[in-house]
Amino acid sequence: MLAAGLAAPARGGTVRSEKIDSVSVTVYRAPWRGKGPINRNWPQGYALIHEIRTVYLPQGESVVRFEGVAEGLLPETAVLSGMPGGVREKNRDARLLSPGGLVDAYLKRSVTLRRTDRATGKVTQQDAIISAGPTGGVIVQTAQGYEALGCSGLPERMLYKEVPVDLSPRPTLSAIIRSDRARKARVELTYLAEGFDWSANYVADRGSDPGRMDLMAWLTVANGGVTGFPDAQLNVIAGQPHRAPRAFDTRAEIKPLHLSCWPMDITSTHPAWGLVPPNLPEPMMADGAQEIIVTAQRRSRAYAMAPPPPPPPPPPVMAVQEDLGDLKFYRVPVRVNISAQAQKQVTLLSQSGVKVETLYADRLDDGDGSRPMTIRLRVQNRKEDGLGLPLPSGSAAVFERVGDARLYVGEADIGDKAVGERVDYDIGQSNDVQITSRRIVQSDKRADWSIEVSNARPFPVVAEITLLPDITPEPEGMERRGNNWILRLDVPANGTAAYSFSRKLRP
């Protein structure tokens, strides 16, 4: 018996770790999102989070609760280092403290129902048992019978005796550890968490020179969880590392509380339920009325010296690009706050005087008829053209200067572009530049086609048309992309340009 008593571990109780000494958040894009926008409800990417915490461990075996981890934490990826005796067990505490979570935890249990009379202010309390909830309404059973919470017409709330032990106000990871003595430990916690995503948002400005534009980009990071990370080192990864799909959502299950009833009253019974008056316009001044401006400054004949101009603003914080194998790693050089259920933007790049070409594009198919051509801005991602940088996927908004006005002209999605690649921004269609395609003659073995491009603009344009494959004979001096031929036509101002070709048909 004495030997068994000596072998039994001493229980050290529960240790709460609420404060994060230092945190690094590295965000990966949604693997299957491609070029589309970030899902605002629950971002489909993920993040690698590295936390450093200080915990005070008692002697013996204890449960350490790491509160404030990311909501989408994947418990199987959590790695704890720095624990003196190692980790015996890890648990993801999935239930969060919320109105819906309290109702769900107290189903078939007793609560106190408190109501206040609007006329007298008298407060009454009675015992009740929650029979159903939280979704679809809450049904309580009192001495008078069953009723729906929120349907009495009186201000009311439920009081709970205690917070259930399995409810946590913040997402929590707990670990069972053993220490041979009481000590202070510096612990590193690393894990993957869902509910993050990032994208590049480009802004292209075209000025008076149609062959040049200024290009800048925002690095937009989204955190869809309920946990924020203040003063964090923020990094993002561009590229597509392989990650196996998951069959379920790992977020903590937060049951919303919906109170619904069937009102039988009228608004005069409860004056506080009246409609909110609309915002009325400001009263107009009567004819002949003068507007008087009162200031605290006495006008003098001698004008005061103008204050010195403000100092120039500091340069914007820009992410620094590094290589990570075949991926691109972007590090934000200063610490930032990654707020819960919010987005953070940092400058990704800023390049002025980028060479750009304006084209009118179309892809020929088997159909006949006329249609507008697509306005395409083309940039070659080369240093001699003003770029020569890796361009992560995202969306690009294009603006043009017309006089003193900066006007929005279109938006395009682009994929990841490496240095040296062609970047096309398709920003809309032009009714001034139309293409007409006709199939003139067709037999079992070949078809003859004619193409005509009309330009109603007062200056010449360049049309780029992706032709059908199997052109016979093969054209000379024409670009080949994959199986297709690329036709470029110079179309004069207020004029037309035509091209004919034959296509060999497959049996």
XYZ file of C-alpha atoms in Angstrom:
507
model
C 0.000 0.000 0.000
C 2.865 2.369 0.807
C 4.491 1.702 -2.582
C 1.202 2.294 -4.394
C 0.748 5.572 -2.533
C 4.211 6.734 -3.531
C 3.580 5.895 -7.211
C 0.290 7.790 -7.426
C 0.780 11.168 -9.163
C 0.072 14.314 -7.206
C -2.668 16.467 -8.706
C -1.608 20.061 -9.195
C -5.032 21.364 -10.246
C -5.731 23.571 -13.266
C -3.401 26.241 -14.652
C -4.827 28.962 -16.887
C -2.639 30.565 -19.531
C -4.386 33.686 -20.835
C -1.548 35.954 -21.961
C 0.495 35.442 -25.127
C 4.014 36.866 -24.836
C 4.728 36.729 -28.569
C 2.839 35.406 -31.592
C 3.571 34.833 -35.260
C 0.771 34.219 -37.791
C 1.623 32.835 -41.250
C -1.415 32.746 -43.541
C -1.919 30.363 -46.464
C -4.516 30.979 -49.156
C -7.579 28.813 -49.617
C -6.313 25.818 -51.648
C -9.393 25.636 -53.895
C -10.327 29.320 -54.158
C -8.191 30.171 -57.168
C -8.735 33.766 -58.303
C -12.105 34.440 -56.651
C -12.816 36.648 -53.613
C -12.275 35.666 -49.988
C -15.242 34.011 -48.280
C -16.326 36.671 -45.782
C -18.431 34.362 -43.620
C -15.665 31.825 -42.963
C -12.395 32.197 -44.921
C -11.377 28.899 -46.472
C -7.620 29.221 -46.006
C -5.565 28.408 -42.934
C -2.692 29.754 -40.840
C 0.344 28.428 -39.021
C 0.332 30.084 -35.602
C 3.348 30.092 -33.295
C 2.782 31.360 -29.739
C 5.223 31.884 -26.866
C 3.676 31.854 -23.388
C 4.895 31.835 -19.804
C 3.147 29.364 -17.478
C 3.619 28.663 -13.766
C 3.497 24.917 -13.194
C 2.801 23.362 -9.812
C 4.466 20.165 -8.683
C 2.843 16.992 -9.904
C 0.248 16.478 -12.603
C -1.887 19.410 -13.714
C -4.111 20.581 -16.552
C -2.813 23.621 -18.445
C -5.521 25.543 -20.302
C -4.195 27.666 -23.191
C -6.998 30.195 -23.623
C -7.300 32.467 -26.630
C -6.098 30.088 -29.323
C -7.549 30.437 -32.811
C -11.154 29.343 -33.206
C -10.375 26.983 -36.095
C -7.501 25.219 -34.326
C -6.758 21.739 -35.653
C -5.889 19.840 -32.434
C -4.005 17.074 -34.222
C -1.468 19.647 -35.484
C -0.744 21.269 -32.091
C 2.859 20.900 -30.925
C 3.889 21.919 -27.405
C 7.543 22.387 -26.537
C 9.124 23.596 -23.331
C 7.075 21.460 -20.936
C 9.587 19.947 -18.474
C 7.883 16.562 -18.192
C 6.345 16.397 -21.654
C 2.654 16.290 -22.559
C 0.482 13.325 -21.671
C -2.772 14.425 -23.342
C -4.186 17.285 -25.418
C -7.828 18.356 -25.745
C -9.591 20.954 -27.856
C -12.326 22.541 -25.724
C -14.841 23.089 -28.486
C -17.789 24.659 -26.665
C -17.660 28.426 -26.258
C -19.475 30.484 -23.669
C -22.366 32.237 -25.447
C -26.103 32.819 -24.900
C -26.900 29.849 -27.093
C -24.244 27.725 -25.422
C -25.658 28.468 -21.963
C -29.176 27.525 -23.015
C -27.903 24.322 -24.596
C -25.890 23.415 -21.486
C -28.897 24.035 -19.199
C -31.461 21.981 -21.136
C -33.737 20.155 -18.674
C -32.107 22.075 -15.832
C -33.435 24.770 -13.500
C -32.832 28.496 -14.054
C -34.240 31.701 -12.571
C -36.538 33.774 -14.778
C -36.454 37.487 -13.920
C -39.082 39.914 -15.316
C -39.612 43.663 -14.864
C -42.981 45.388 -15.053
C -42.728 48.375 -17.419
C -45.325 50.462 -15.550
C -44.252 49.917 -11.943
C -40.683 48.758 -12.296
C -41.438 45.815 -10.013
C -39.083 42.875 -10.495
C -40.364 39.335 -10.107
C -38.369 36.119 -10.127
C -39.523 32.548 -10.507
C -37.968 29.159 -11.080
C -38.176 27.672 -14.553
C -36.864 24.662 -16.438
C -35.544 25.034 -19.995
C -37.462 22.491 -22.059
C -36.216 23.327 -25.581
C -33.698 25.600 -27.284
C -31.674 27.413 -28.378
C -32.421 27.324 -32.123
C -35.979 28.031 -33.136
C -36.796 29.705 -29.813
C -36.498 28.837 -26.122
C -39.337 27.052 -24.303
C -39.405 27.262 -20.500
C -41.630 25.425 -18.042
C -42.870 27.380 -14.999
C -45.489 26.692 -12.368
C -48.076 28.208 -14.728
C -47.146 25.911 -17.631
C -45.063 26.173 -20.800
C -44.218 29.448 -22.555
C -41.782 30.835 -25.089
C -39.048 33.074 -23.755
C -39.376 36.658 -24.977
C -43.132 36.508 -25.659
C -44.528 37.969 -22.423
C -44.115 41.555 -23.571
C -41.982 42.338 -20.503
C -38.228 42.780 -20.214
C -36.964 39.408 -19.063
C -33.806 37.411 -18.715
C -32.619 34.085 -17.377
C -30.162 33.742 -14.505
C -27.890 30.730 -14.264
C -26.449 29.368 -11.032
C -22.985 28.817 -12.486
C -21.063 28.556 -15.715
C -20.858 24.926 -16.867
C -17.357 23.549 -16.588
C -17.293 22.549 -20.257
C -18.006 26.095 -21.498
C -15.103 28.449 -22.081
C -15.333 32.177 -22.855
C -12.496 31.823 -25.381
C -11.308 29.000 -27.643
C -9.073 26.825 -25.467
C -6.545 24.044 -25.878
C -5.854 22.049 -22.714
C -2.954 19.725 -21.978
C -2.234 17.335 -19.122
C 1.391 17.672 -18.037
C 3.578 16.556 -15.122
C 6.329 18.533 -13.429
C 8.744 17.212 -10.769
C 8.700 20.586 -8.976
C 6.960 23.956 -9.076
C 8.532 26.136 -11.747
C 8.053 28.831 -14.349
C 8.215 27.500 -17.907
C 8.564 29.223 -21.265
C 6.271 27.269 -23.576
C 6.053 27.345 -27.373
C 2.723 26.354 -28.920
C 2.538 25.796 -32.681
C -0.590 24.727 -34.574
C -2.572 25.027 -37.795
C -5.916 26.787 -37.709
C -8.645 27.209 -40.291
C -10.646 30.381 -40.826
C -7.880 32.528 -42.370
C -7.186 33.617 -45.937
C -5.334 36.258 -47.901
C -5.382 37.803 -51.335
C -3.613 40.463 -53.376
C -5.708 43.480 -54.391
C -4.127 45.478 -57.207
C -4.905 49.062 -58.185
C -3.833 50.182 -61.665
C -3.853 53.905 -62.509
C -3.590 55.043 -66.129
C -2.679 58.665 -66.710
C -2.159 60.817 -69.772
C 0.312 58.343 -71.282
C -1.751 55.395 -72.597
C 1.362 53.222 -72.738
C 2.188 53.501 -69.025
C 0.392 52.902 -65.742
C 1.119 52.961 -62.021
C 0.550 49.649 -60.270
C 0.234 49.130 -56.520
C -1.141 46.222 -54.522
C -2.571 45.614 -51.082
C -1.919 42.424 -49.169
C -5.341 41.669 -47.659
C -5.455 39.180 -44.760
C -8.795 37.932 -43.376
C -9.340 36.447 -39.918
C -12.801 34.887 -39.669
C -12.503 33.612 -36.081
C -13.441 35.135 -32.738
C -9.804 35.353 -31.582
C -7.651 38.350 -32.396
C -3.852 38.473 -32.267
C -2.514 41.884 -31.195
C 1.071 42.898 -31.906
C 1.661 39.862 -34.127
C 4.344 39.054 -36.666
C 2.327 38.634 -39.875
C 3.527 36.566 -42.819
C 1.792 35.132 -45.890
C 2.691 32.323 -48.286
C 2.069 32.605 -52.038
C 1.757 29.353 -53.965
C -0.169 26.139 -53.578
C 1.356 23.721 -51.050
C -0.487 20.409 -51.053
C -3.016 19.977 -48.267
C -5.491 17.117 -48.015
C -9.134 18.242 -47.900
C -11.029 17.926 -44.619
C -14.537 16.512 -44.457
C -15.740 18.725 -41.607
C -15.479 22.204 -40.191
C -13.303 22.345 -37.073
C -14.764 25.544 -35.658
C -16.138 25.470 -32.161
C -19.850 24.820 -32.279
C -21.517 28.122 -31.330
C -25.258 27.696 -31.169
C -27.054 30.964 -31.963
C -29.893 32.024 -29.703
C -33.110 32.757 -31.629
C -36.084 34.012 -29.635
C -39.296 33.802 -31.649
C -42.915 34.099 -30.598
C -46.326 34.938 -32.014
C -47.282 38.516 -30.971
C -50.969 39.073 -30.216
C -50.730 42.676 -28.980
C -50.988 46.095 -30.619
C -48.380 48.848 -30.461
C -50.512 51.035 -28.183
C -50.209 48.402 -25.435
C -46.450 48.889 -25.336
C -45.503 52.499 -26.181
C -41.811 51.629 -26.063
C -42.322 49.532 -29.187
C -43.259 52.569 -31.278
C -41.662 53.291 -34.614
C -38.442 55.305 -34.744
C -39.137 58.724 -36.326
C -37.401 59.252 -39.660
C -34.520 61.681 -40.037
C -36.079 64.983 -41.062
C -34.233 67.376 -43.395
C -32.701 70.521 -41.967
C -35.119 73.505 -41.992
C -34.673 75.897 -44.892
C -33.732 79.509 -44.214
C -36.380 82.094 -44.923
C -35.880 84.421 -47.896
C -33.637 87.299 -46.957
C -32.123 85.526 -43.967
C -28.397 85.888 -43.594
C -25.984 83.222 -42.490
C -23.874 84.510 -39.608
C -20.565 82.829 -38.793
C -19.161 83.548 -35.342
C -15.451 83.013 -34.816
C -13.118 83.635 -31.917
C -10.501 85.333 -34.100
C -10.256 89.128 -34.487
C -9.568 90.261 -38.038
C -6.660 92.603 -38.362
C -5.148 94.480 -41.250
C -1.854 92.652 -40.937
C -2.095 89.068 -42.025
C -0.515 86.436 -39.787
C 2.361 84.383 -41.126
C 1.244 81.037 -42.505
C 2.243 78.035 -40.390
C 5.025 75.835 -41.739
C 3.885 72.912 -43.915
C 3.424 69.589 -42.140
C 6.228 67.072 -42.424
C 5.893 64.520 -45.205
C 4.092 61.320 -44.235
C 6.252 58.323 -43.405
C 6.763 55.804 -46.201
C 4.144 53.047 -46.270
C 4.895 49.746 -44.605
C 5.560 47.236 -47.371
C 5.771 43.463 -47.146
C 9.214 42.007 -47.850
C 9.347 39.127 -50.322
C 11.588 36.105 -49.702
C 11.909 32.660 -51.258
C 10.659 29.522 -49.512
C 11.595 26.716 -51.865
C 9.195 26.960 -54.799
C 6.857 29.176 -52.763
C 7.025 32.911 -52.091
C 7.191 34.144 -48.511
C 6.057 37.689 -47.643
C 7.011 39.113 -44.257
C 5.460 42.286 -42.832
C 8.438 44.183 -41.335
C 6.500 45.614 -38.370
C 4.171 43.992 -35.888
C 0.462 44.493 -36.560
C -2.870 43.741 -34.923
C -4.819 40.913 -36.558
C -8.317 41.625 -35.258
C -11.037 39.014 -34.855
C -13.564 38.731 -37.695
C -11.828 41.492 -39.628
C -9.382 42.168 -42.445
C -5.916 43.710 -42.382
C -4.254 45.433 -45.353
C -0.549 46.107 -45.868
C 1.188 47.423 -48.983
C 2.441 44.539 -51.119
C 4.116 46.448 -53.974
C 4.196 49.874 -55.599
C 5.554 50.359 -59.119
C 5.194 53.456 -61.273
C 5.597 53.793 -65.035
C 4.793 50.171 -65.876
C 4.613 49.586 -69.616
C 1.127 48.506 -70.722
C -0.460 47.576 -74.056
C -4.162 48.008 -74.824
C -5.730 45.268 -76.935
C -9.212 44.207 -78.009
C -9.485 40.435 -77.648
C -11.823 37.636 -78.664
C -11.779 33.859 -78.875
C -13.262 32.397 -82.040
C -15.669 29.483 -81.708
C -17.879 27.589 -84.149
C -20.655 30.192 -84.037
C -21.415 32.957 -86.547
C -22.417 36.551 -85.850
C -21.218 39.860 -84.399
C -20.228 40.643 -80.829
C -18.254 43.266 -78.886
C -14.615 42.580 -78.165
C -13.009 42.417 -74.723
C -10.834 45.306 -73.534
C -7.531 43.771 -72.485
C -4.604 45.502 -70.782
C -1.390 43.534 -71.174
C 1.686 43.831 -69.009
C 4.896 41.880 -69.463
C 6.271 41.023 -66.019
C 9.813 42.077 -66.853
C 12.190 44.492 -65.181
C 12.762 46.408 -68.413
C 8.987 47.021 -68.586
C 8.839 48.381 -65.035
C 7.905 45.189 -63.172
C 9.918 41.976 -62.838
C 8.320 40.878 -59.537
C 6.344 37.788 -58.466
C 2.651 38.724 -58.644
C 0.357 36.692 -56.337
C -3.165 35.959 -57.514
C -5.935 38.410 -56.751
C -8.109 41.076 -58.327
C -7.107 44.302 -60.062
C -9.184 47.496 -60.201
C -8.298 49.795 -63.105
C -8.723 53.593 -63.005
C -8.147 56.242 -65.655
C -7.602 59.979 -65.420
C -10.050 62.144 -67.346
C -9.074 65.730 -66.682
C -8.904 66.071 -62.916
C -11.196 63.085 -62.299
C -10.020 59.578 -61.457
C -12.635 57.190 -62.844
C -13.116 53.456 -62.393
C -13.102 51.588 -65.717
C -13.137 47.902 -64.781
C -11.841 45.005 -62.727
C -10.128 41.732 -63.542
C -9.007 38.588 -61.741
C -5.490 37.272 -62.257
C -3.718 34.112 -61.176
C -0.187 33.733 -59.799
C 2.319 35.220 -62.221
C 6.049 34.568 -62.132
C 8.743 36.919 -63.372
C 8.764 36.954 -67.179
C 5.134 35.887 -67.606
C 2.453 37.774 -69.510
C -0.263 39.396 -67.371
C -3.646 40.143 -68.983
C -6.319 42.305 -67.358
C -9.691 41.802 -69.075
C -11.666 44.773 -67.772
C -14.876 44.716 -69.822
C -16.302 44.848 -73.329
C -16.256 47.608 -75.907
C -19.242 48.250 -78.149
C -17.015 50.467 -80.313
C -14.864 47.531 -81.423
C -16.880 44.623 -82.839
C -15.901 41.316 -84.422
C -17.959 39.482 -87.042
C -17.151 35.863 -87.881
C -18.771 33.873 -90.699
C -18.382 30.320 -91.957
C -18.431 30.770 -95.748
C -18.078 27.249 -97.120
C -17.999 23.909 -95.364
C -17.499 20.365 -96.605
C -16.812 17.100 -94.864
C -13.099 17.844 -94.704
C -12.694 21.619 -94.374
C -14.412 24.884 -93.561
C -13.602 28.373 -94.839
C -13.943 31.306 -92.418
C -13.894 35.068 -92.689
C -13.308 37.518 -89.854
C -13.948 41.254 -89.883
C -13.169 43.676 -87.056
C -14.797 47.117 -87.094
C -13.415 50.055 -85.107
C -15.652 53.039 -84.325
C -13.014 54.770 -82.212
C -11.177 57.879 -83.525
C -7.776 56.178 -83.266
C -6.347 52.855 -84.489
C -6.551 49.790 -82.259
C -4.958 46.340 -82.116
C -7.225 43.282 -82.139
C -6.000 39.931 -80.802
C -8.064 36.903 -81.823
C -7.540 33.318 -80.686
C -8.288 31.191 -83.768
C -9.533 27.640 -83.975
C -6.919 24.845 -84.212
C -6.100 22.808 -87.322
C -5.671 25.797 -89.675
C -4.517 24.723 -93.114
C -2.033 25.668 -94.358
C -0.259 26.687 -91.161
C 0.039 30.497 -91.069
C 3.480 32.100 -91.127
C 4.639 34.640 -88.573
C 1.668 34.007 -86.251
C 2.079 33.225 -82.530
C 1.166 29.741 -81.313
C -0.259 29.247 -77.794
C -0.951 25.637 -77.029
C -3.026 24.244 -79.928
C -4.360 27.660 -80.986
C -3.057 30.359 -83.293
C -3.075 33.999 -82.188
C -4.055 36.527 -84.864
C -3.182 40.216 -84.419
C -4.905 42.778 -86.631
C -4.187 46.512 -86.844
C -7.588 48.168 -87.272
C -7.533 51.792 -88.493
C -9.549 54.570 -86.875
C -13.208 54.395 -87.938
C -12.292 51.521 -90.219
C -12.238 47.745 -90.564
C -9.754 44.910 -90.940
C -10.448 41.428 -92.335
C -8.835 38.005 -92.343
C -9.763 34.689 -93.961
C -8.549 31.179 -93.225
C -9.397 27.532 -93.785
C -9.732 24.900 -91.101
C -9.263 21.171 -91.567
C -12.123 19.256 -89.989
C -11.515 16.060 -88.114
C -13.553 12.994 -89.097
